[in-house]
GROMACS .gro file of C-alpha atoms in nm:
model
  372
    1UNK     CA    1  -2.387   1.044   0.549
    2UNK     CA    2  -2.266   0.746   0.696
    3UNK     CA    3  -2.248   0.647   1.089
    4UNK     CA    4  -1.895   0.669   1.179
    5UNK     CA    5  -1.913   0.745   1.556
    6UNK     CA    6  -1.938   0.421   1.690
    7UNK     CA    7  -1.685   0.477   1.945
    8UNK     CA    8  -1.583   0.603   2.257
    9UNK     CA    9  -1.215   0.607   2.307
   10UNK     CA   10  -0.996   0.864   2.056
   11UNK     CA   11  -0.715   0.706   1.927
   12UNK     CA   12  -0.407   0.763   1.655
   13UNK     CA   13  -0.376   0.472   1.559
   14UNK     CA   14  -0.489   0.449   1.165
   15UNK     CA   15  -0.543   0.056   1.099
   16UNK     CA   16  -0.783  -0.025   0.884
   17UNK     CA   17  -1.119   0.099   0.945
   18UNK     CA   18  -1.104   0.209   1.305
   19UNK     CA   19  -1.282   0.522   1.383
   20UNK     CA   20  -1.121   0.823   1.601
   21UNK     CA   21  -1.236   0.594   1.883
   22UNK     CA   22  -1.263   0.251   2.004
   23UNK     CA   23  -1.482   0.025   1.925
   24UNK     CA   24  -1.862   0.003   2.153
   25UNK     CA   25  -1.860  -0.299   2.351
   26UNK     CA   26  -2.164  -0.508   2.399
   27UNK     CA   27  -2.438  -0.362   2.584
   28UNK     CA   28  -2.368  -0.585   2.917
   29UNK     CA   29  -2.006  -0.381   2.861
   30UNK     CA   30  -2.058  -0.082   2.830
   31UNK     CA   31  -1.827   0.061   3.013
   32UNK     CA   32  -1.515  -0.185   2.816
   33UNK     CA   33  -1.355   0.027   2.601
   34UNK     CA   34  -1.066  -0.120   2.363
   35UNK     CA   35  -0.756  -0.093   2.409
   36UNK     CA   36  -0.529   0.095   2.195
   37UNK     CA   37  -0.282  -0.061   1.962
   38UNK     CA   38   0.058  -0.049   2.128
   39UNK     CA   39   0.399   0.034   1.947
   40UNK     CA   40   0.563  -0.262   1.866
   41UNK     CA   41   0.803  -0.336   1.612
   42UNK     CA   42   0.662  -0.402   1.288
   43UNK     CA   43   0.905  -0.695   1.113
   44UNK     CA   44   0.748  -0.991   1.357
   45UNK     CA   45   0.385  -0.959   1.232
   46UNK     CA   46   0.498  -0.878   0.880
   47UNK     CA   47   0.715  -1.167   0.780
   48UNK     CA   48   0.400  -1.386   0.963
   49UNK     CA   49   0.197  -1.256   0.699
   50UNK     CA   50   0.401  -1.297   0.442
   51UNK     CA   51   0.492  -1.663   0.553
   52UNK     CA   52   0.060  -1.660   0.542
   53UNK     CA   53   0.016  -1.559   0.196
   54UNK     CA   54   0.330  -1.763   0.062
   55UNK     CA   55   0.145  -2.079   0.250
   56UNK     CA   56  -0.184  -1.974   0.056
   57UNK     CA   57  -0.019  -1.988  -0.272
   58UNK     CA   58   0.132  -2.253  -0.220
   59UNK     CA   59  -0.189  -2.478  -0.137
   60UNK     CA   60  -0.349  -2.331  -0.423
   61UNK     CA   61  -0.039  -2.399  -0.648
   62UNK     CA   62  -0.091  -2.743  -0.499
   63UNK     CA   63  -0.429  -2.808  -0.610
   64UNK     CA   64  -0.570  -2.886  -0.291
   65UNK     CA   65  -0.823  -2.586  -0.179
   66UNK     CA   66  -0.872  -2.228  -0.399
   67UNK     CA   67  -0.667  -1.971  -0.134
   68UNK     CA   68  -0.496  -1.756  -0.413
   69UNK     CA   69  -0.755  -1.511  -0.403
   70UNK     CA   70  -0.702  -1.364  -0.111
   71UNK     CA   71  -0.352  -1.343  -0.074
   72UNK     CA   72  -0.328  -0.992  -0.267
   73UNK     CA   73  -0.595  -0.829  -0.055
   74UNK     CA   74  -0.384  -0.939   0.276
   75UNK     CA   75  -0.047  -0.823   0.135
   76UNK     CA   76  -0.177  -0.464   0.015
   77UNK     CA   77  -0.307  -0.443   0.354
   78UNK     CA   78  -0.009  -0.561   0.524
   79UNK     CA   79   0.213  -0.352   0.331
   80UNK     CA   80   0.007  -0.042   0.350
   81UNK     CA   81   0.112  -0.095   0.705
   82UNK     CA   82   0.441  -0.171   0.732
   83UNK     CA   83   0.522   0.134   0.492
   84UNK     CA   84   0.280   0.362   0.640
   85UNK     CA   85   0.576   0.577   0.771
   86UNK     CA   86   0.799   0.571   0.503
   87UNK     CA   87   0.695   0.878   0.278
   88UNK     CA   88   0.919   0.764  -0.038
   89UNK     CA   89   0.811   0.446  -0.076
   90UNK     CA   90   0.469   0.489  -0.006
   91UNK     CA   91   0.481   0.790  -0.287
   92UNK     CA   92   0.671   0.559  -0.538
   93UNK     CA   93   0.379   0.314  -0.514
   94UNK     CA   94   0.172   0.568  -0.516
   95UNK     CA   95   0.292   0.651  -0.870
   96UNK     CA   96   0.247   0.318  -0.956
   97UNK     CA   97  -0.077   0.250  -0.870
   98UNK     CA   98  -0.197   0.563  -1.026
   99UNK     CA   99  -0.034   0.484  -1.339
  100UNK     CA  100  -0.180   0.186  -1.382
  101UNK     CA  101  -0.527   0.267  -1.286
  102UNK     CA  102  -0.489   0.567  -1.560
  103UNK     CA  103  -0.377   0.273  -1.811
  104UNK     CA  104  -0.670   0.031  -1.677
  105UNK     CA  105  -0.901   0.396  -1.774
  106UNK     CA  106  -0.694   0.415  -2.140
  107UNK     CA  107  -0.735   0.023  -2.207
  108UNK     CA  108  -1.136   0.050  -2.124
  109UNK     CA  109  -1.201   0.357  -2.339
  110UNK     CA  110  -0.982   0.187  -2.591
  111UNK     CA  111  -1.204  -0.147  -2.566
  112UNK     CA  112  -1.493   0.043  -2.630
  113UNK     CA  113  -1.363   0.246  -2.943
  114UNK     CA  114  -1.150   0.051  -3.139
  115UNK     CA  115  -1.332  -0.306  -3.045
  116UNK     CA  116  -1.235  -0.393  -3.420
  117UNK     CA  117  -0.913  -0.245  -3.413
  118UNK     CA  118  -0.833  -0.455  -3.119
  119UNK     CA  119  -0.883  -0.765  -3.260
  120UNK     CA  120  -1.124  -0.844  -2.969
  121UNK     CA  121  -1.356  -1.152  -2.977
  122UNK     CA  122  -1.717  -1.055  -3.073
  123UNK     CA  123  -1.798  -1.185  -2.653
  124UNK     CA  124  -2.067  -1.010  -2.434
  125UNK     CA  125  -1.857  -0.965  -2.175
  126UNK     CA  126  -1.618  -0.720  -2.344
  127UNK     CA  127  -1.894  -0.446  -2.340
  128UNK     CA  128  -1.930  -0.439  -1.944
  129UNK     CA  129  -1.582  -0.551  -1.898
  130UNK     CA  130  -1.460  -0.234  -2.062
  131UNK     CA  131  -1.687  -0.003  -1.864
  132UNK     CA  132  -1.610  -0.177  -1.556
  133UNK     CA  133  -1.224  -0.082  -1.617
  134UNK     CA  134  -1.316   0.306  -1.652
  135UNK     CA  135  -1.544   0.291  -1.369
  136UNK     CA  136  -1.228   0.110  -1.186
  137UNK     CA  137  -0.975   0.347  -1.292
  138UNK     CA  138  -1.236   0.693  -1.231
  139UNK     CA  139  -1.345   0.576  -0.874
  140UNK     CA  140  -1.018   0.483  -0.772
  141UNK     CA  141  -0.823   0.727  -0.843
  142UNK     CA  142  -0.940   0.984  -0.627
  143UNK     CA  143  -0.867   0.742  -0.317
  144UNK     CA  144  -0.456   0.789  -0.480
  145UNK     CA  145  -0.456   1.128  -0.475
  146UNK     CA  146  -0.362   1.310  -0.154
  147UNK     CA  147  -0.550   1.688  -0.214
  148UNK     CA  148  -0.836   1.489  -0.375
  149UNK     CA  149  -0.894   1.220  -0.134
  150UNK     CA  150  -0.870   1.496   0.149
  151UNK     CA  151  -1.220   1.633   0.018
  152UNK     CA  152  -1.415   1.325   0.077
  153UNK     CA  153  -1.205   1.090   0.300
  154UNK     CA  154  -1.281   1.256   0.608
  155UNK     CA  155  -1.707   1.199   0.547
  156UNK     CA  156  -1.677   0.896   0.504
  157UNK     CA  157  -1.427   0.817   0.796
  158UNK     CA  158  -1.083   0.781   0.651
  159UNK     CA  159  -0.799   0.979   0.745
  160UNK     CA  160  -0.649   1.106   0.390
  161UNK     CA  161  -0.312   1.110   0.539
  162UNK     CA  162  -0.329   0.725   0.578
  163UNK     CA  163  -0.216   0.468   0.316
  164UNK     CA  164  -0.369   0.198   0.471
  165UNK     CA  165  -0.723   0.425   0.463
  166UNK     CA  166  -0.641   0.476   0.132
  167UNK     CA  167  -0.529   0.123  -0.017
  168UNK     CA  168  -0.877  -0.006   0.168
  169UNK     CA  169  -1.103   0.248  -0.025
  170UNK     CA  170  -0.896   0.126  -0.328
  171UNK     CA  171  -0.969  -0.206  -0.239
  172UNK     CA  172  -1.370  -0.125  -0.216
  173UNK     CA  173  -1.380   0.022  -0.528
  174UNK     CA  174  -1.208  -0.307  -0.687
  175UNK     CA  175  -1.481  -0.523  -0.504
  176UNK     CA  176  -1.777  -0.295  -0.594
  177UNK     CA  177  -1.717  -0.287  -0.953
  178UNK     CA  178  -1.614  -0.615  -0.988
  179UNK     CA  179  -1.959  -0.736  -0.831
  180UNK     CA  180  -2.099  -0.497  -1.050
  181UNK     CA  181  -1.995  -0.616  -1.373
  182UNK     CA  182  -2.068  -1.009  -1.275
  183UNK     CA  183  -2.414  -0.881  -1.171
  184UNK     CA  184  -2.463  -0.743  -1.523
  185UNK     CA  185  -2.293  -1.011  -1.672
  186UNK     CA  186  -2.514  -1.296  -1.470
  187UNK     CA  187  -2.851  -1.104  -1.611
  188UNK     CA  188  -2.939  -1.334  -1.861
  189UNK     CA  189  -2.794  -1.643  -1.714
  190UNK     CA  190  -3.060  -1.907  -1.729
  191UNK     CA  191  -2.894  -2.048  -1.344
  192UNK     CA  192  -2.763  -2.358  -1.238
  193UNK     CA  193  -2.731  -2.612  -0.910
  194UNK     CA  194  -2.412  -2.485  -0.704
  195UNK     CA  195  -2.239  -2.790  -0.557
  196UNK     CA  196  -2.101  -2.707  -0.237
  197UNK     CA  197  -1.843  -2.906  -0.140
  198UNK     CA  198  -1.677  -2.968   0.251
  199UNK     CA  199  -1.351  -2.771   0.151
  200UNK     CA  200  -1.584  -2.429   0.078
  201UNK     CA  201  -1.688  -2.391   0.435
  202UNK     CA  202  -1.345  -2.384   0.476
  203UNK     CA  203  -1.195  -2.159   0.216
  204UNK     CA  204  -1.489  -1.910   0.335
  205UNK     CA  205  -1.320  -1.917   0.690
  206UNK     CA  206  -0.945  -1.912   0.611
  207UNK     CA  207  -1.033  -1.611   0.398
  208UNK     CA  208  -1.260  -1.400   0.533
  209UNK     CA  209  -1.116  -1.432   0.936
  210UNK     CA  210  -0.746  -1.333   0.803
  211UNK     CA  211  -0.882  -1.085   0.627
  212UNK     CA  212  -1.031  -0.892   0.871
  213UNK     CA  213  -0.765  -0.979   1.107
  214UNK     CA  214  -0.497  -0.827   0.850
  215UNK     CA  215  -0.714  -0.488   0.828
  216UNK     CA  216  -0.713  -0.443   1.213
  217UNK     CA  217  -0.311  -0.492   1.242
  218UNK     CA  218  -0.295  -0.819   1.418
  219UNK     CA  219   0.074  -0.847   1.513
  220UNK     CA  220   0.172  -0.516   1.340
  221UNK     CA  221   0.018  -0.307   1.597
  222UNK     CA  222  -0.254  -0.511   1.773
  223UNK     CA  223  -0.212  -0.856   1.977
  224UNK     CA  224  -0.459  -1.104   1.943
  225UNK     CA  225  -0.739  -1.000   2.231
  226UNK     CA  226  -0.688  -0.633   2.115
  227UNK     CA  227  -0.746  -0.755   1.758
  228UNK     CA  228  -1.052  -0.927   1.888
  229UNK     CA  229  -1.210  -0.667   2.054
  230UNK     CA  230  -1.132  -0.411   1.747
  231UNK     CA  231  -1.319  -0.667   1.575
  232UNK     CA  232  -1.619  -0.628   1.801
  233UNK     CA  233  -1.623  -0.944   1.962
  234UNK     CA  234  -1.724  -1.019   2.318
  235UNK     CA  235  -1.879  -1.280   2.489
  236UNK     CA  236  -2.262  -1.262   2.514
  237UNK     CA  237  -2.465  -1.409   2.774
  238UNK     CA  238  -2.741  -1.703   2.677
  239UNK     CA  239  -2.991  -1.476   2.706
  240UNK     CA  240  -2.843  -1.220   2.439
  241UNK     CA  241  -2.762  -1.614   2.194
  242UNK     CA  242  -3.149  -1.676   2.272
  243UNK     CA  243  -3.245  -1.335   2.121
  244UNK     CA  244  -3.032  -1.368   1.836
  245UNK     CA  245  -3.192  -1.632   1.779
  246UNK     CA  246  -3.562  -1.484   1.789
  247UNK     CA  247  -3.361  -1.186   1.557
  248UNK     CA  248  -3.290  -1.441   1.327
  249UNK     CA  249  -3.606  -1.605   1.279
  250UNK     CA  250  -3.795  -1.234   1.262
  251UNK     CA  251  -3.570  -1.175   0.995
  252UNK     CA  252  -3.668  -1.518   0.800
  253UNK     CA  253  -4.020  -1.394   0.866
  254UNK     CA  254  -3.965  -1.055   0.695
  255UNK     CA  255  -3.840  -1.172   0.383
  256UNK     CA  256  -4.096  -1.452   0.374
  257UNK     CA  257  -4.309  -1.162   0.339
  258UNK     CA  258  -4.064  -0.999   0.127
  259UNK     CA  259  -4.067  -1.287  -0.171
  260UNK     CA  260  -4.425  -1.346  -0.163
  261UNK     CA  261  -4.483  -0.967  -0.255
  262UNK     CA  262  -4.236  -1.020  -0.549
  263UNK     CA  263  -4.379  -1.302  -0.641
  264UNK     CA  264  -4.753  -1.147  -0.682
  265UNK     CA  265  -4.587  -0.819  -0.803
  266UNK     CA  266  -4.270  -0.931  -0.993
  267UNK     CA  267  -4.311  -1.248  -1.085
  268UNK     CA  268  -4.068  -1.296  -1.347
  269UNK     CA  269  -3.777  -1.135  -1.131
  270UNK     CA  270  -3.900  -1.361  -0.902
  271UNK     CA  271  -3.873  -1.677  -1.075
  272UNK     CA  272  -3.485  -1.625  -1.113
  273UNK     CA  273  -3.369  -1.481  -0.791
  274UNK     CA  274  -3.334  -1.904  -0.708
  275UNK     CA  275  -3.137  -1.956  -0.992
  276UNK     CA  276  -2.834  -2.075  -0.827
  277UNK     CA  277  -2.930  -2.277  -0.600
  278UNK     CA  278  -2.662  -2.467  -0.318
  279UNK     CA  279  -2.688  -2.872  -0.296
  280UNK     CA  280  -2.406  -3.042  -0.069
  281UNK     CA  281  -2.178  -3.243  -0.268
  282UNK     CA  282  -1.959  -3.459  -0.109
  283UNK     CA  283  -2.083  -3.364   0.246
  284UNK     CA  284  -2.417  -3.471   0.451
  285UNK     CA  285  -2.654  -3.164   0.494
  286UNK     CA  286  -2.640  -3.238   0.839
  287UNK     CA  287  -2.284  -3.124   0.872
  288UNK     CA  288  -2.321  -2.913   0.570
  289UNK     CA  289  -2.560  -2.693   0.662
  290UNK     CA  290  -2.410  -2.550   1.062
  291UNK     CA  291  -2.059  -2.579   0.813
  292UNK     CA  292  -2.183  -2.310   0.539
  293UNK     CA  293  -2.362  -2.124   0.791
  294UNK     CA  294  -2.106  -2.081   1.063
  295UNK     CA  295  -1.858  -1.991   0.761
  296UNK     CA  296  -2.063  -1.741   0.645
  297UNK     CA  297  -2.203  -1.569   0.971
  298UNK     CA  298  -1.849  -1.583   1.145
  299UNK     CA  299  -1.624  -1.476   0.843
  300UNK     CA  300  -1.851  -1.219   0.699
  301UNK     CA  301  -1.952  -1.055   1.023
  302UNK     CA  302  -1.604  -1.004   1.089
  303UNK     CA  303  -1.514  -0.841   0.786
  304UNK     CA  304  -1.817  -0.666   0.731
  305UNK     CA  305  -1.954  -0.565   1.087
  306UNK     CA  306  -1.618  -0.645   1.296
  307UNK     CA  307  -1.352  -0.451   1.051
  308UNK     CA  308  -1.561  -0.215   0.769
  309UNK     CA  309  -1.853  -0.093   0.972
  310UNK     CA  310  -1.648   0.139   1.247
  311UNK     CA  311  -1.485   0.310   0.981
  312UNK     CA  312  -1.674   0.326   0.691
  313UNK     CA  313  -2.024   0.320   0.841
  314UNK     CA  314  -2.350   0.130   0.814
  315UNK     CA  315  -2.505   0.239   0.499
  316UNK     CA  316  -2.143   0.192   0.306
  317UNK     CA  317  -2.091  -0.105   0.445
  318UNK     CA  318  -2.387  -0.245   0.377
  319UNK     CA  319  -2.379  -0.156   0.015
  320UNK     CA  320  -2.040  -0.353  -0.008
  321UNK     CA  321  -2.247  -0.632   0.141
  322UNK     CA  322  -2.579  -0.649  -0.050
  323UNK     CA  323  -2.299  -0.613  -0.358
  324UNK     CA  324  -2.179  -0.922  -0.341
  325UNK     CA  325  -2.484  -1.089  -0.298
  326UNK     CA  326  -2.482  -1.122  -0.687
  327UNK     CA  327  -2.646  -1.398  -0.775
  328UNK     CA  328  -2.998  -1.281  -0.682
  329UNK     CA  329  -3.216  -0.995  -0.885
  330UNK     CA  330  -3.200  -0.642  -0.814
  331UNK     CA  331  -3.482  -0.676  -0.565
  332UNK     CA  332  -3.304  -0.959  -0.345
  333UNK     CA  333  -2.975  -0.754  -0.366
  334UNK     CA  334  -3.201  -0.432  -0.214
  335UNK     CA  335  -3.342  -0.664   0.053
  336UNK     CA  336  -2.987  -0.790   0.143
  337UNK     CA  337  -2.927  -0.455   0.173
  338UNK     CA  338  -3.163  -0.327   0.410
  339UNK     CA  339  -3.049  -0.675   0.629
  340UNK     CA  340  -2.720  -0.530   0.603
  341UNK     CA  341  -2.811  -0.231   0.769
  342UNK     CA  342  -3.000  -0.400   1.008
  343UNK     CA  343  -2.737  -0.628   1.098
  344UNK     CA  344  -2.553  -0.318   1.116
  345UNK     CA  345  -2.783  -0.119   1.392
  346UNK     CA  346  -2.742  -0.438   1.585
  347UNK     CA  347  -2.368  -0.447   1.585
  348UNK     CA  348  -2.367  -0.081   1.699
  349UNK     CA  349  -2.597  -0.186   1.979
  350UNK     CA  350  -2.484  -0.494   2.039
  351UNK     CA  351  -2.178  -0.669   1.927
  352UNK     CA  352  -2.045  -0.796   1.623
  353UNK     CA  353  -2.044  -1.188   1.869
  354UNK     CA  354  -2.431  -1.098   1.850
  355UNK     CA  355  -2.464  -1.006   1.470
  356UNK     CA  356  -2.239  -1.336   1.360
  357UNK     CA  357  -2.488  -1.517   1.621
  358UNK     CA  358  -2.807  -1.400   1.400
  359UNK     CA  359  -2.597  -1.453   1.046
  360UNK     CA  360  -2.569  -1.772   1.159
  361UNK     CA  361  -2.898  -1.907   1.284
  362UNK     CA  362  -3.047  -1.731   0.963
  363UNK     CA  363  -2.821  -1.913   0.709
  364UNK     CA  364  -2.928  -2.260   0.921
  365UNK     CA  365  -3.289  -2.174   0.933
  366UNK     CA  366  -3.316  -2.049   0.547
  367UNK     CA  367  -3.159  -2.380   0.436
  368UNK     CA  368  -3.379  -2.575   0.651
  369UNK     CA  369  -3.667  -2.402   0.490
  370UNK     CA  370  -3.803  -2.581   0.144
  371UNK     CA  371  -3.751  -2.359  -0.199
  372UNK     CA  372  -3.650  -2.036   0.067
   0.00000   0.00000   0.00000
């Protein structure tokens, strides 16, 4: 179903998105294997991540930069690793989570069946919200029931015994369903210009990088060097850097051809693809373009190709990657999915460093092209 055999070193570690072998090193370092996680006390790492979550919440509460949205995900990843060996605590939390998901399904069904009785407002988002609640519960529940997940977790590279893998699967479903709901709500939206501030790429980096590092067990099961290796960040040569530029330019050309075909065959849909253009607000494009490109390329590749792909495989990772681009129409999202697969293949053959460079170059060129 998906490509989960990307690695070459067997490990019993159960951290987020790690397959049963270590991460494939870049071409020039094929003989290098990622060091297995070391056994170390969990409490220093747990305290570090809890402190970071508290700082993020404090910064958000102070109105400086909005980092609060990533804290529940980081907290869930850290907590699941800390409680991995505590059977009764895992059981209790699992029962609470199952109860909440059942309640979510009941709430969604109630919103559809007894809308008037519940005095719900006559708003267009009510039906998509209700359906999303039902889907969320129905898709996430199997990830929390041990006997059920045992039937499909191995097929997608997850360990049915791991609390962390169950948590990761639920998070995957939450993000996927949420993106689907947002996409439906945006279908009839005429669009608007999105103002990009200097803080936006900072928020992106401070969200994506800690999320990826928490998922692979930084300070919990790995030190910083081991975590970078697990994410697939290796040094690359100037030659590979040049090839990354060539690959990104080729991707741009392919996308331009796709857009030309879409304009000819689906003009109405094509007209909606760029409903949400980006405009730099308080920063010059000379600084804004490289900042946004660097944040998106480095952060997204760390999460998707670095953390998720070695566990979920190329296809499922590309599905989630495409789902997050809800600002496009369906053909545009399909194109992002194909690009995600292509980046996944590059990640498998080269490294996350290489795909990050391709991503950064691609975004930079895309910003510079008019009406792209």
